[in-house]
Amino acid sequence: MTNNVETGEDFRALLRCLIKRLEGLGADAPEIDDVLLRWASALPDRGPKPGWPGLADQLLGALDAPSAGLAEPAPLGDEPSVASPGDLRALLLALAADYARNRAWTADRQARGLWAGDGGGWASASMAGFLESWEAWLDARLGRTRMSPGTPSIEPVTWASVAWQLGAARVYE
């Protein structure tokens, strides 16, 4: 897929295309933690702020990379502060482990015949659903001021704002 992303609206359009692509794969679509691990392994140690085009390149690269496998389950704990590609890599690894923990929690609840909704911490159980949450959150936030003091602006796209977007997509319904 070609990256024609220049703006936040372009990025939203890319997310919508990727959602359709992933939904078309059905059961063959990659797991969220697999894509997060791919993304983490592809990040350089140093780099300029990503901007919308760089963020699109990172996401497309992660989706097109060979499978990294599934993460080992671990709780997220405190989300690390993100100001560099290395910091984002640490967050991506932590999110992948937390998603694996959520998947194991859900599977355990279902195996015991218990209700598994609203409790695992992730709003989405598929990569398409995660991208859908991300796109919906961006739709609600683009062009608006900061949500509260201490939260990064979405624009310009920085390492910190990418982290903020991923955290929001994790829980946004």
Short mmCIF file of N, CA and C in Angstrom, two decimals:
data_model
loop_
_atom_site.label_atom_id
_atom_site.label_comp_id
_atom_site.label_asym_id
_atom_site.label_seq_id
_atom_site.Cartn_x
_atom_site.Cartn_y
_atom_site.Cartn_z
N MET A 1 0.85 -1.16 0.00
CA MET A 1 0.00 0.00 0.00
C MET A 1 0.90 1.24 0.00
N THR A 2 0.56 2.23 -0.77
CA THR A 2 1.35 3.45 -0.89
C THR A 2 0.97 4.44 0.19
N ASN A 3 1.97 5.13 0.72
CA ASN A 3 1.73 6.14 1.74
C ASN A 3 1.54 7.49 1.07
N ASN A 4 0.31 7.98 1.05
CA ASN A 4 -0.02 9.31 0.54
C ASN A 4 -0.49 10.20 1.67
N VAL A 5 -0.03 9.93 2.88
CA VAL A 5 -0.50 10.63 4.07
C VAL A 5 0.29 11.91 4.29
N GLU A 6 -0.43 13.00 4.41
CA GLU A 6 0.18 14.29 4.75
C GLU A 6 -0.47 14.92 5.98
N THR A 7 -1.73 14.60 6.22
CA THR A 7 -2.49 15.24 7.30
C THR A 7 -3.14 14.17 8.19
N GLY A 8 -3.69 14.64 9.29
CA GLY A 8 -4.43 13.74 10.17
C GLY A 8 -5.63 13.12 9.48
N GLU A 9 -6.29 13.88 8.64
CA GLU A 9 -7.44 13.34 7.89
C GLU A 9 -6.97 12.27 6.90
N ASP A 10 -5.82 12.49 6.28
CA ASP A 10 -5.25 11.47 5.39
C ASP A 10 -4.95 10.19 6.18
N PHE A 11 -4.43 10.36 7.40
CA PHE A 11 -4.11 9.20 8.23
C PHE A 11 -5.38 8.45 8.60
N ARG A 12 -6.44 9.18 8.92
CA ARG A 12 -7.73 8.54 9.20
C ARG A 12 -8.20 7.73 7.98
N ALA A 13 -8.05 8.30 6.79
CA ALA A 13 -8.44 7.59 5.56
C ALA A 13 -7.61 6.32 5.39
N LEU A 14 -6.32 6.41 5.69
CA LEU A 14 -5.45 5.23 5.62
C LEU A 14 -5.94 4.17 6.61
N LEU A 15 -6.27 4.58 7.82
CA LEU A 15 -6.77 3.62 8.81
C LEU A 15 -8.03 2.92 8.30
N ARG A 16 -8.94 3.68 7.69
CA ARG A 16 -10.16 3.07 7.16
C ARG A 16 -9.84 2.04 6.07
N CYS A 17 -8.87 2.33 5.21
CA CYS A 17 -8.46 1.36 4.18
C CYS A 17 -7.85 0.11 4.80
N LEU A 18 -7.02 0.32 5.83
CA LEU A 18 -6.39 -0.82 6.50
C LEU A 18 -7.41 -1.68 7.23
N ILE A 19 -8.42 -1.05 7.79
CA ILE A 19 -9.48 -1.80 8.47
C ILE A 19 -10.16 -2.74 7.48
N LYS A 20 -10.51 -2.23 6.31
CA LYS A 20 -11.15 -3.08 5.29
C LYS A 20 -10.22 -4.21 4.87
N ARG A 21 -8.95 -3.88 4.69
CA ARG A 21 -7.97 -4.90 4.28
C ARG A 21 -7.88 -6.00 5.33
N LEU A 22 -7.80 -5.63 6.60
CA LEU A 22 -7.68 -6.61 7.68
C LEU A 22 -8.97 -7.41 7.85
N GLU A 23 -10.11 -6.75 7.73
CA GLU A 23 -11.38 -7.48 7.83
C GLU A 23 -11.49 -8.51 6.72
N GLY A 24 -10.96 -8.18 5.55
CA GLY A 24 -10.97 -9.12 4.43
C GLY A 24 -10.11 -10.36 4.68
N LEU A 25 -9.13 -10.24 5.56
CA LEU A 25 -8.26 -11.38 5.88
C LEU A 25 -8.93 -12.35 6.84
N GLY A 26 -9.96 -11.89 7.54
CA GLY A 26 -10.67 -12.75 8.48
C GLY A 26 -9.73 -13.32 9.53
N ALA A 27 -9.78 -14.63 9.72
CA ALA A 27 -8.97 -15.30 10.73
C ALA A 27 -7.47 -15.23 10.43
N ASP A 28 -7.10 -14.88 9.20
CA ASP A 28 -5.68 -14.77 8.85
C ASP A 28 -5.09 -13.40 9.17
N ALA A 29 -5.90 -12.49 9.69
CA ALA A 29 -5.40 -11.17 10.05
C ALA A 29 -4.43 -11.30 11.23
N PRO A 30 -3.41 -10.48 11.27
CA PRO A 30 -2.45 -10.56 12.39
C PRO A 30 -3.08 -10.12 13.71
N GLU A 31 -2.57 -10.67 14.77
CA GLU A 31 -3.00 -10.27 16.12
C GLU A 31 -2.41 -8.90 16.45
N ILE A 32 -3.05 -8.20 17.35
CA ILE A 32 -2.59 -6.87 17.75
C ILE A 32 -1.17 -6.94 18.30
N ASP A 33 -0.88 -7.89 19.17
CA ASP A 33 0.46 -7.94 19.77
C ASP A 33 1.52 -8.27 18.74
N ASP A 34 1.20 -9.08 17.74
CA ASP A 34 2.15 -9.38 16.68
C ASP A 34 2.53 -8.10 15.93
N VAL A 35 1.54 -7.28 15.58
CA VAL A 35 1.82 -6.03 14.86
C VAL A 35 2.61 -5.06 15.74
N LEU A 36 2.26 -4.97 17.02
CA LEU A 36 3.01 -4.09 17.91
C LEU A 36 4.46 -4.54 18.05
N LEU A 37 4.70 -5.84 18.10
CA LEU A 37 6.07 -6.36 18.17
C LEU A 37 6.83 -6.06 16.87
N ARG A 38 6.16 -6.22 15.72
CA ARG A 38 6.78 -5.89 14.43
C ARG A 38 7.19 -4.43 14.40
N TRP A 39 6.27 -3.57 14.84
CA TRP A 39 6.50 -2.13 14.85
C TRP A 39 7.70 -1.81 15.73
N ALA A 40 7.73 -2.39 16.93
CA ALA A 40 8.83 -2.13 17.86
C ALA A 40 10.17 -2.54 17.27
N SER A 41 10.21 -3.68 16.59
CA SER A 41 11.49 -4.16 16.04
C SER A 41 11.96 -3.32 14.86
N ALA A 42 11.07 -2.61 14.20
CA ALA A 42 11.44 -1.83 13.03
C ALA A 42 11.83 -0.39 13.35
N LEU A 43 11.55 0.07 14.57
CA LEU A 43 11.85 1.47 14.91
C LEU A 43 13.36 1.69 15.00
N PRO A 44 13.83 2.78 14.42
CA PRO A 44 15.26 3.11 14.57
C PRO A 44 15.51 3.62 15.99
N ASP A 45 16.78 3.61 16.40
CA ASP A 45 17.10 4.13 17.73
C ASP A 45 16.99 5.65 17.78
N ARG A 46 17.23 6.27 16.66
CA ARG A 46 17.13 7.73 16.58
C ARG A 46 16.35 8.09 15.34
N GLY A 47 15.70 9.22 15.41
CA GLY A 47 14.98 9.66 14.23
C GLY A 47 14.26 10.96 14.50
N PRO A 48 13.87 11.64 13.46
CA PRO A 48 13.11 12.88 13.64
C PRO A 48 11.70 12.55 14.12
N LYS A 49 11.00 13.58 14.57
CA LYS A 49 9.60 13.40 14.92
C LYS A 49 8.89 12.80 13.72
N PRO A 50 7.96 11.87 13.96
CA PRO A 50 7.40 11.13 12.83
C PRO A 50 6.50 11.94 11.89
N GLY A 51 5.72 12.88 12.40
CA GLY A 51 4.73 13.54 11.55
C GLY A 51 3.73 12.49 11.05
N TRP A 52 2.68 12.94 10.39
CA TRP A 52 1.68 12.00 9.86
C TRP A 52 2.28 11.05 8.83
N PRO A 53 3.14 11.54 7.89
CA PRO A 53 3.72 10.60 6.91
C PRO A 53 4.59 9.54 7.58
N GLY A 54 5.40 9.94 8.56
CA GLY A 54 6.25 8.97 9.24
C GLY A 54 5.45 7.97 10.05
N LEU A 55 4.40 8.42 10.70
CA LEU A 55 3.54 7.51 11.46
C LEU A 55 2.90 6.50 10.51
N ALA A 56 2.44 6.97 9.36
CA ALA A 56 1.85 6.06 8.36
C ALA A 56 2.88 5.04 7.88
N ASP A 57 4.10 5.50 7.61
CA ASP A 57 5.17 4.58 7.18
C ASP A 57 5.43 3.52 8.24
N GLN A 58 5.46 3.94 9.51
CA GLN A 58 5.71 2.98 10.59
C GLN A 58 4.62 1.93 10.66
N LEU A 59 3.36 2.37 10.60
CA LEU A 59 2.24 1.43 10.69
C LEU A 59 2.21 0.50 9.49
N LEU A 60 2.37 1.05 8.30
CA LEU A 60 2.38 0.20 7.10
C LEU A 60 3.54 -0.79 7.14
N GLY A 61 4.69 -0.34 7.59
CA GLY A 61 5.83 -1.24 7.70
C GLY A 61 5.57 -2.37 8.68
N ALA A 62 4.94 -2.05 9.80
CA ALA A 62 4.63 -3.08 10.79
C ALA A 62 3.63 -4.10 10.24
N LEU A 63 2.63 -3.62 9.53
CA LEU A 63 1.62 -4.54 8.98
C LEU A 63 2.19 -5.41 7.87
N ASP A 64 3.16 -4.89 7.13
CA ASP A 64 3.73 -5.64 6.01
C ASP A 64 4.94 -6.50 6.40
N ALA A 65 5.46 -6.33 7.61
CA ALA A 65 6.63 -7.09 8.05
C ALA A 65 6.24 -8.54 8.34
N PRO A 66 7.23 -9.43 8.28
CA PRO A 66 6.95 -10.82 8.66
C PRO A 66 6.49 -10.90 10.11
N SER A 67 5.72 -11.92 10.41
CA SER A 67 5.20 -12.09 11.76
C SER A 67 6.32 -12.12 12.78
N ALA A 68 6.07 -11.48 13.90
CA ALA A 68 7.00 -11.49 15.02
C ALA A 68 6.55 -12.50 16.07
N GLY A 69 5.40 -13.10 15.86
CA GLY A 69 4.85 -14.02 16.84
C GLY A 69 4.01 -13.28 17.86
N LEU A 70 3.63 -13.98 18.90
CA LEU A 70 2.78 -13.40 19.92
C LEU A 70 3.62 -13.04 21.14
N ALA A 71 3.20 -12.02 21.85
CA ALA A 71 3.91 -11.56 23.03
C ALA A 71 3.64 -12.46 24.22
N GLU A 72 4.54 -12.42 25.17
CA GLU A 72 4.33 -13.09 26.46
C GLU A 72 3.44 -12.19 27.31
N PRO A 73 2.41 -12.74 27.93
CA PRO A 73 1.51 -11.91 28.74
C PRO A 73 2.20 -11.25 29.93
N ALA A 74 1.93 -9.97 30.11
CA ALA A 74 2.42 -9.22 31.26
C ALA A 74 1.53 -7.99 31.42
N PRO A 75 1.28 -7.58 32.67
CA PRO A 75 0.46 -6.38 32.86
C PRO A 75 1.20 -5.14 32.39
N LEU A 76 0.45 -4.15 31.96
CA LEU A 76 1.03 -2.93 31.43
C LEU A 76 1.73 -2.12 32.51
N GLY A 77 1.14 -2.01 33.66
CA GLY A 77 1.74 -1.17 34.69
C GLY A 77 1.66 0.29 34.28
N ASP A 78 2.62 1.07 34.71
CA ASP A 78 2.66 2.48 34.34
C ASP A 78 3.19 2.60 32.92
N GLU A 79 2.45 3.33 32.09
CA GLU A 79 2.91 3.54 30.73
C GLU A 79 4.15 4.42 30.76
N PRO A 80 5.21 4.00 30.06
CA PRO A 80 6.43 4.80 30.08
C PRO A 80 6.24 6.13 29.36
N SER A 81 6.97 7.13 29.81
CA SER A 81 6.99 8.42 29.14
C SER A 81 7.67 8.23 27.79
N VAL A 82 7.14 8.87 26.75
CA VAL A 82 7.67 8.66 25.40
C VAL A 82 8.13 9.99 24.82
N ALA A 83 9.43 10.05 24.48
CA ALA A 83 9.99 11.25 23.87
C ALA A 83 10.95 10.92 22.73
N SER A 84 11.10 9.62 22.42
CA SER A 84 12.05 9.20 21.39
C SER A 84 11.58 7.88 20.78
N PRO A 85 12.22 7.49 19.66
CA PRO A 85 11.87 6.18 19.09
C PRO A 85 12.11 5.02 20.07
N GLY A 86 13.19 5.11 20.86
CA GLY A 86 13.47 4.06 21.84
C GLY A 86 12.39 3.98 22.90
N ASP A 87 11.89 5.14 23.32
CA ASP A 87 10.81 5.16 24.30
C ASP A 87 9.53 4.55 23.70
N LEU A 88 9.26 4.88 22.43
CA LEU A 88 8.08 4.32 21.78
C LEU A 88 8.23 2.81 21.65
N ARG A 89 9.44 2.34 21.36
CA ARG A 89 9.69 0.89 21.27
C ARG A 89 9.33 0.24 22.61
N ALA A 90 9.77 0.83 23.72
CA ALA A 90 9.46 0.27 25.04
C ALA A 90 7.95 0.23 25.27
N LEU A 91 7.26 1.29 24.85
CA LEU A 91 5.80 1.30 25.01
C LEU A 91 5.15 0.24 24.14
N LEU A 92 5.58 0.10 22.91
CA LEU A 92 5.00 -0.91 22.01
C LEU A 92 5.18 -2.31 22.59
N LEU A 93 6.35 -2.59 23.14
CA LEU A 93 6.59 -3.90 23.76
C LEU A 93 5.68 -4.10 24.98
N ALA A 94 5.52 -3.05 25.77
CA ALA A 94 4.64 -3.14 26.95
C ALA A 94 3.19 -3.33 26.54
N LEU A 95 2.76 -2.60 25.50
CA LEU A 95 1.39 -2.77 25.02
C LEU A 95 1.16 -4.16 24.46
N ALA A 96 2.14 -4.70 23.73
CA ALA A 96 2.01 -6.05 23.18
C ALA A 96 1.84 -7.07 24.31
N ALA A 97 2.66 -6.95 25.35
CA ALA A 97 2.56 -7.88 26.49
C ALA A 97 1.23 -7.72 27.21
N ASP A 98 0.76 -6.48 27.32
CA ASP A 98 -0.53 -6.25 27.97
C ASP A 98 -1.67 -6.82 27.13
N TYR A 99 -1.58 -6.67 25.82
CA TYR A 99 -2.62 -7.26 24.97
C TYR A 99 -2.63 -8.79 25.12
N ALA A 100 -1.44 -9.40 25.17
CA ALA A 100 -1.37 -10.85 25.35
C ALA A 100 -1.98 -11.26 26.69
N ARG A 101 -1.74 -10.43 27.72
CA ARG A 101 -2.36 -10.68 29.03
C ARG A 101 -3.88 -10.59 28.92
N ASN A 102 -4.36 -9.60 28.20
CA ASN A 102 -5.80 -9.43 28.02
C ASN A 102 -6.40 -10.62 27.27
N ARG A 103 -5.71 -11.08 26.23
CA ARG A 103 -6.19 -12.23 25.45
C ARG A 103 -6.26 -13.47 26.33
N ALA A 104 -5.24 -13.70 27.16
CA ALA A 104 -5.23 -14.86 28.06
C ALA A 104 -6.34 -14.76 29.09
N TRP A 105 -6.56 -13.57 29.63
CA TRP A 105 -7.61 -13.34 30.61
C TRP A 105 -8.98 -13.66 30.00
N THR A 106 -9.20 -13.14 28.78
CA THR A 106 -10.47 -13.37 28.10
C THR A 106 -10.68 -14.85 27.81
N ALA A 107 -9.65 -15.53 27.31
CA ALA A 107 -9.75 -16.96 27.00
C ALA A 107 -10.04 -17.77 28.26
N ASP A 108 -9.40 -17.42 29.35
CA ASP A 108 -9.63 -18.12 30.61
C ASP A 108 -11.07 -17.94 31.07
N ARG A 109 -11.57 -16.72 31.01
CA ARG A 109 -12.96 -16.45 31.41
C ARG A 109 -13.94 -17.24 30.53
N GLN A 110 -13.70 -17.23 29.24
CA GLN A 110 -14.59 -17.93 28.32
C GLN A 110 -14.53 -19.43 28.54
N ALA A 111 -13.33 -19.98 28.79
CA ALA A 111 -13.18 -21.42 29.04
C ALA A 111 -13.93 -21.86 30.29
N ARG A 112 -14.06 -20.95 31.24
CA ARG A 112 -14.78 -21.27 32.48
C ARG A 112 -16.26 -20.92 32.40
N GLY A 113 -16.70 -20.50 31.21
CA GLY A 113 -18.10 -20.16 31.02
C GLY A 113 -18.51 -18.85 31.66
N LEU A 114 -17.54 -17.98 31.89
CA LEU A 114 -17.80 -16.69 32.53
C LEU A 114 -17.86 -15.58 31.48
N TRP A 115 -18.54 -14.53 31.83
CA TRP A 115 -18.64 -13.38 30.95
C TRP A 115 -17.27 -12.74 30.85
N ALA A 116 -16.83 -12.40 29.64
CA ALA A 116 -15.48 -11.88 29.44
C ALA A 116 -15.47 -10.45 28.94
N GLY A 117 -16.60 -9.78 28.88
CA GLY A 117 -16.62 -8.40 28.41
C GLY A 117 -16.30 -7.41 29.51
N ASP A 118 -15.87 -6.23 29.12
CA ASP A 118 -15.61 -5.12 30.04
C ASP A 118 -14.79 -5.51 31.26
N GLY A 119 -13.58 -5.89 31.04
CA GLY A 119 -12.75 -6.19 32.20
C GLY A 119 -11.33 -6.50 31.85
N GLY A 120 -11.07 -6.80 30.62
CA GLY A 120 -9.72 -7.15 30.24
C GLY A 120 -8.83 -5.95 29.99
N GLY A 121 -9.40 -4.80 29.74
CA GLY A 121 -8.61 -3.60 29.55
C GLY A 121 -8.49 -3.13 28.11
N TRP A 122 -8.69 -3.98 27.14
CA TRP A 122 -8.60 -3.61 25.73
C TRP A 122 -10.01 -3.57 25.15
N ALA A 123 -10.30 -2.52 24.42
CA ALA A 123 -11.62 -2.37 23.82
C ALA A 123 -11.78 -3.25 22.59
N SER A 124 -10.67 -3.64 21.97
CA SER A 124 -10.73 -4.40 20.73
C SER A 124 -10.02 -5.74 20.87
N ALA A 125 -10.55 -6.73 20.19
CA ALA A 125 -9.95 -8.06 20.21
C ALA A 125 -9.31 -8.41 18.87
N SER A 126 -9.30 -7.46 17.92
CA SER A 126 -8.70 -7.72 16.61
C SER A 126 -7.93 -6.49 16.16
N MET A 127 -7.01 -6.69 15.24
CA MET A 127 -6.25 -5.56 14.71
C MET A 127 -7.16 -4.59 13.99
N ALA A 128 -8.13 -5.11 13.24
CA ALA A 128 -9.08 -4.23 12.55
C ALA A 128 -9.86 -3.41 13.58
N GLY A 129 -10.28 -4.03 14.67
CA GLY A 129 -11.01 -3.32 15.71
C GLY A 129 -10.15 -2.26 16.39
N PHE A 130 -8.88 -2.57 16.60
CA PHE A 130 -7.96 -1.62 17.20
C PHE A 130 -7.80 -0.39 16.29
N LEU A 131 -7.62 -0.63 14.99
CA LEU A 131 -7.49 0.48 14.04
C LEU A 131 -8.80 1.27 13.95
N GLU A 132 -9.91 0.58 14.07
CA GLU A 132 -11.21 1.25 14.06
C GLU A 132 -11.35 2.17 15.27
N SER A 133 -10.91 1.70 16.43
CA SER A 133 -10.94 2.54 17.64
C SER A 133 -10.01 3.74 17.48
N TRP A 134 -8.84 3.51 16.90
CA TRP A 134 -7.88 4.59 16.68
C TRP A 134 -8.48 5.65 15.75
N GLU A 135 -9.09 5.19 14.67
CA GLU A 135 -9.68 6.12 13.69
C GLU A 135 -10.83 6.90 14.33
N ALA A 136 -11.67 6.24 15.11
CA ALA A 136 -12.79 6.92 15.75
C ALA A 136 -12.30 7.94 16.78
N TRP A 137 -11.26 7.58 17.53
CA TRP A 137 -10.71 8.51 18.51
C TRP A 137 -10.13 9.73 17.80
N LEU A 138 -9.39 9.50 16.70
CA LEU A 138 -8.85 10.63 15.93
C LEU A 138 -9.97 11.51 15.39
N ASP A 139 -11.05 10.89 14.93
CA ASP A 139 -12.19 11.65 14.42
C ASP A 139 -12.73 12.58 15.51
N ALA A 140 -12.76 12.10 16.73
CA ALA A 140 -13.27 12.90 17.84
C ALA A 140 -12.27 13.96 18.32
N ARG A 141 -10.97 13.76 18.07
CA ARG A 141 -9.95 14.64 18.64
C ARG A 141 -9.28 15.59 17.66
N LEU A 142 -9.17 15.24 16.40
CA LEU A 142 -8.45 16.10 15.46
C LEU A 142 -9.08 17.49 15.39
N GLY A 143 -8.24 18.50 15.41
CA GLY A 143 -8.73 19.86 15.31
C GLY A 143 -9.21 20.44 16.62
N ARG A 144 -9.13 19.68 17.68
CA ARG A 144 -9.57 20.18 18.99
C ARG A 144 -8.35 20.47 19.85
N THR A 145 -8.55 21.25 20.86
CA THR A 145 -7.46 21.58 21.76
C THR A 145 -7.13 20.39 22.66
N ARG A 146 -6.10 20.54 23.43
CA ARG A 146 -5.70 19.47 24.36
C ARG A 146 -6.86 19.07 25.26
N MET A 147 -6.88 17.80 25.61
CA MET A 147 -7.95 17.30 26.46
C MET A 147 -7.81 17.83 27.88
N SER A 148 -6.61 17.88 28.41
CA SER A 148 -6.36 18.39 29.75
C SER A 148 -4.88 18.74 29.86
N PRO A 149 -4.52 19.54 30.86
CA PRO A 149 -3.10 19.87 31.03
C PRO A 149 -2.28 18.59 31.21
N GLY A 150 -1.11 18.59 30.62
CA GLY A 150 -0.23 17.43 30.74
C GLY A 150 -0.40 16.39 29.66
N THR A 151 -1.42 16.49 28.84
CA THR A 151 -1.59 15.56 27.74
C THR A 151 -1.04 16.21 26.47
N PRO A 152 -0.35 15.43 25.65
CA PRO A 152 0.23 16.03 24.45
C PRO A 152 -0.84 16.35 23.41
N SER A 153 -0.55 17.36 22.61
CA SER A 153 -1.41 17.64 21.47
C SER A 153 -1.20 16.53 20.45
N ILE A 154 -2.22 16.28 19.65
CA ILE A 154 -2.07 15.28 18.59
C ILE A 154 -1.18 15.83 17.48
N GLU A 155 -1.34 17.12 17.22
CA GLU A 155 -0.55 17.74 16.17
C GLU A 155 0.31 18.85 16.76
N PRO A 156 1.54 18.94 16.37
CA PRO A 156 2.21 18.10 15.39
C PRO A 156 2.44 16.70 15.96
N VAL A 157 2.55 15.73 15.08
CA VAL A 157 2.74 14.35 15.51
C VAL A 157 4.18 14.19 16.02
N THR A 158 4.26 13.84 17.30
CA THR A 158 5.55 13.61 17.96
C THR A 158 5.55 12.19 18.51
N TRP A 159 6.68 11.78 19.05
CA TRP A 159 6.73 10.45 19.68
C TRP A 159 5.73 10.37 20.81
N ALA A 160 5.61 11.45 21.58
CA ALA A 160 4.65 11.47 22.70
C ALA A 160 3.21 11.40 22.21
N SER A 161 2.89 12.10 21.12
CA SER A 161 1.50 12.07 20.64
C SER A 161 1.16 10.72 20.02
N VAL A 162 2.14 10.03 19.44
CA VAL A 162 1.90 8.67 18.94
C VAL A 162 1.55 7.77 20.12
N ALA A 163 2.31 7.89 21.20
CA ALA A 163 2.03 7.09 22.40
C ALA A 163 0.64 7.38 22.93
N TRP A 164 0.27 8.65 22.95
CA TRP A 164 -1.05 9.05 23.43
C TRP A 164 -2.13 8.42 22.54
N GLN A 165 -1.94 8.46 21.24
CA GLN A 165 -2.92 7.88 20.31
C GLN A 165 -3.07 6.38 20.53
N LEU A 166 -1.94 5.68 20.70
CA LEU A 166 -2.01 4.23 20.91
C LEU A 166 -2.72 3.88 22.21
N GLY A 167 -2.43 4.65 23.25
CA GLY A 167 -3.11 4.41 24.53
C GLY A 167 -4.61 4.65 24.43
N ALA A 168 -4.98 5.68 23.69
CA ALA A 168 -6.40 5.97 23.51
C ALA A 168 -7.08 4.89 22.68
N ALA A 169 -6.42 4.46 21.60
CA ALA A 169 -6.99 3.41 20.74
C ALA A 169 -7.18 2.11 21.51
N ARG A 170 -6.33 1.86 22.49
CA ARG A 170 -6.41 0.64 23.30
C ARG A 170 -7.75 0.55 24.05
N VAL A 171 -8.29 1.70 24.47
CA VAL A 171 -9.48 1.67 25.32
C VAL A 171 -10.71 2.33 24.70
N TYR A 172 -10.56 3.01 23.57
CA TYR A 172 -11.66 3.77 22.99
C TYR A 172 -12.67 2.85 22.33
N GLU A 173 -13.94 3.08 22.62
CA GLU A 173 -15.00 2.26 22.00
C GLU A 173 -15.93 3.15 21.21
#
